[in-house]
């Protein structure tokens, strides 16, 4: 009886071993798609390189500031869409200005550990002589990553003033999607 039981057990092992090798290797190693980046995964800041600084001293044309997100986590994650950006003014009359979005279409970005992606904010600087009620003096930016509810608080490092258009339907100061 013992040898019959051993033979049945041995046959089960052989069948199980055959079944296990029938699974394709690619199915066993398939990775799950990365999920979106959470605020805890990211660091943020203003781009400070020479070509990235907005020209706040000129008042004839729009200029751009860039904000970057870097994946500081050990996992791969994705960012897509628009960040939320609220500018908080330095003057008591400024208040908070929630920036409008451009009409540009967003692209999805996959960020591995240490990867960075940025987005631009188009600004319309004005002269210091512009009447106070027509200018907005940025102090801090509240930057919320796409699909998040918490924000980073970034101090505005570039000085200058922006034409106040917080109630305009097509303001000259607006933000672009991630990667643009």
C-alpha atoms as one frame of an Amber mdcrd trajectory, in Angstrom:
protein
   0.000   0.000   0.000   2.858   2.335   0.812   4.421   1.920  -2.644   1.049
   2.532  -4.360   0.590   5.773  -2.382   4.139   6.846  -3.225   3.510   6.196
  -6.920   0.327   8.342  -6.849   2.143  11.165  -5.046   5.042  10.992  -7.492
   2.624  11.135 -10.434   0.959  14.241  -8.923   4.336  15.955  -8.600   5.203
  15.158 -12.217   1.824  16.498 -13.461   2.104  19.627 -11.307   5.640  20.228
 -12.535   4.531  19.896 -16.153   1.635  22.301 -15.628   3.895  24.880 -13.982
   6.321  24.917 -16.906   3.471  25.425 -19.372   2.942  29.040 -18.185   4.774
  31.459 -20.490   7.658  33.278 -18.818   6.305  36.662 -20.015   3.067  36.151
 -18.066   4.983  35.400 -14.894   7.070  38.581 -15.118   4.386  41.047 -16.328
   4.533  44.328 -14.383   1.561  46.353 -13.271   1.173  49.752 -14.913   2.541
  52.580 -12.750  -0.055  54.581 -10.860  -0.276  58.359 -10.681   2.249  60.344
  -8.686   1.012  61.427  -5.281   2.208  64.579  -3.552   4.201  62.368  -1.156
   6.136  61.039  -4.197   7.139  64.480  -5.443   9.302  67.517  -4.812   8.557
  70.828  -6.547  10.281  74.115  -7.242  10.863  76.936  -9.693  13.375  76.297
 -12.487  16.266  78.686 -11.843  18.549  78.153 -14.855  19.408  81.127 -17.067
  16.991  80.095 -19.834  14.228  79.229 -17.368  13.922  82.520 -15.479  11.079
  84.807 -16.557  12.075  88.231 -17.856  10.187  90.238 -15.259  12.162  93.425
 -15.976  10.642  93.859 -19.440   7.002  94.881 -19.882   6.474  94.594 -23.648
   5.902  90.834 -24.000   4.701  87.781 -22.166   7.375  85.703 -20.462   7.414
  82.261 -18.872   8.295  80.810 -15.486   8.757  77.050 -15.083   7.813  74.839
 -12.153   9.261  71.327 -11.925   8.152  68.114 -10.248  10.749  65.436  -9.392
   9.847  61.894  -8.394  11.622  61.408  -5.052   9.958  58.047  -4.334  11.412
  54.620  -5.042   8.491  53.727  -7.304   7.643  54.674 -10.873   4.589  56.916
 -11.191   2.775  59.019 -13.795   1.759  62.669 -14.138  -0.755  63.962 -16.643
  -2.881  67.051 -16.984  -2.657  70.446 -15.340  -1.313  71.373 -11.949  -3.450
  73.720  -9.919  -1.713  77.052  -9.382  -2.894  79.801  -7.058  -0.759  82.928
  -6.818  -0.890  84.710  -3.478  -0.120  88.420  -3.772   2.213  90.546  -1.680
  -0.111  93.584  -1.643  -3.184  93.687   0.559  -5.263  94.366  -2.565  -3.918
  91.319  -4.434  -5.587  88.416  -2.662  -5.239  84.993  -4.330  -5.405  84.456
  -8.084  -6.241  80.956  -9.391  -4.582  80.722 -12.792  -6.598  79.755 -15.850
  -5.494  76.809 -18.009  -4.339  77.050 -21.607  -6.110  75.150 -24.364  -3.089
  72.852 -24.872  -3.758  69.102 -24.703  -2.052  67.261 -21.818   0.387  64.378
 -22.297   1.029  61.526 -19.850   4.549  61.313 -18.388   6.050  58.309 -16.613
   8.575  59.286 -13.950  11.059  56.815 -12.553  12.903  57.607  -9.331  14.782
  60.886  -9.806  13.046  61.873 -13.072  11.811  65.467 -13.462   9.121  67.065
 -15.599   8.100  70.713 -15.644   5.317  72.977 -16.870   5.263  76.627 -17.802
   3.285  79.586 -16.571   2.882  82.372 -19.113   3.034  85.803 -17.447   2.419
  89.369 -18.584   4.736  91.652 -16.553   3.888  95.343 -16.060   5.936  98.385
 -15.109   6.263  99.530 -11.495   4.532 102.753 -12.548   1.333 100.840 -13.404
  -1.485 101.842 -11.021  -1.673  99.540  -8.006  -5.187  98.302  -8.831  -3.928
  97.060 -12.236  -0.919  95.104 -10.997  -0.505  91.877  -9.063   2.706  91.413
  -7.061   3.367  87.664  -6.607   4.597  86.487  -3.199   3.932  82.729  -3.105
   2.562  80.085  -5.420   0.361  77.255  -4.144   1.068  74.397  -6.569  -1.145
  71.306  -6.524   0.022  68.319  -8.618  -2.584  66.922 -11.041  -5.351  64.917
  -9.330  -4.161  65.852  -5.844  -5.781  67.961  -3.126  -2.687  69.072  -1.184
  -0.233  71.665  -2.479   3.370  72.809  -2.337   3.988  76.401  -1.207   6.700
  77.993  -3.336   8.091  81.462  -2.673   8.181  83.605  -5.831  11.905  84.297
  -6.420  11.802  86.551  -9.490  10.311  89.887  -8.353   8.325  92.106 -10.681
   4.604  92.633 -11.158   1.991  91.035 -13.398  -0.943  92.705 -15.128  -3.906
  91.906 -12.870  -6.428  89.933 -14.903  -7.773  87.532 -12.310 -11.353  88.105
 -13.523 -10.624  87.992 -17.283 -12.064  85.239 -19.490  -8.859  85.074 -21.552
  -6.083  86.398 -19.287  -2.543  86.916 -20.580  -1.260  85.068 -17.496  -2.131
  81.341 -17.507  -0.646  77.881 -17.027   0.176  75.070 -19.431  -0.139  71.314
 -18.883   2.623  69.158 -17.436   5.487  68.893 -19.927   4.725  72.146 -21.769
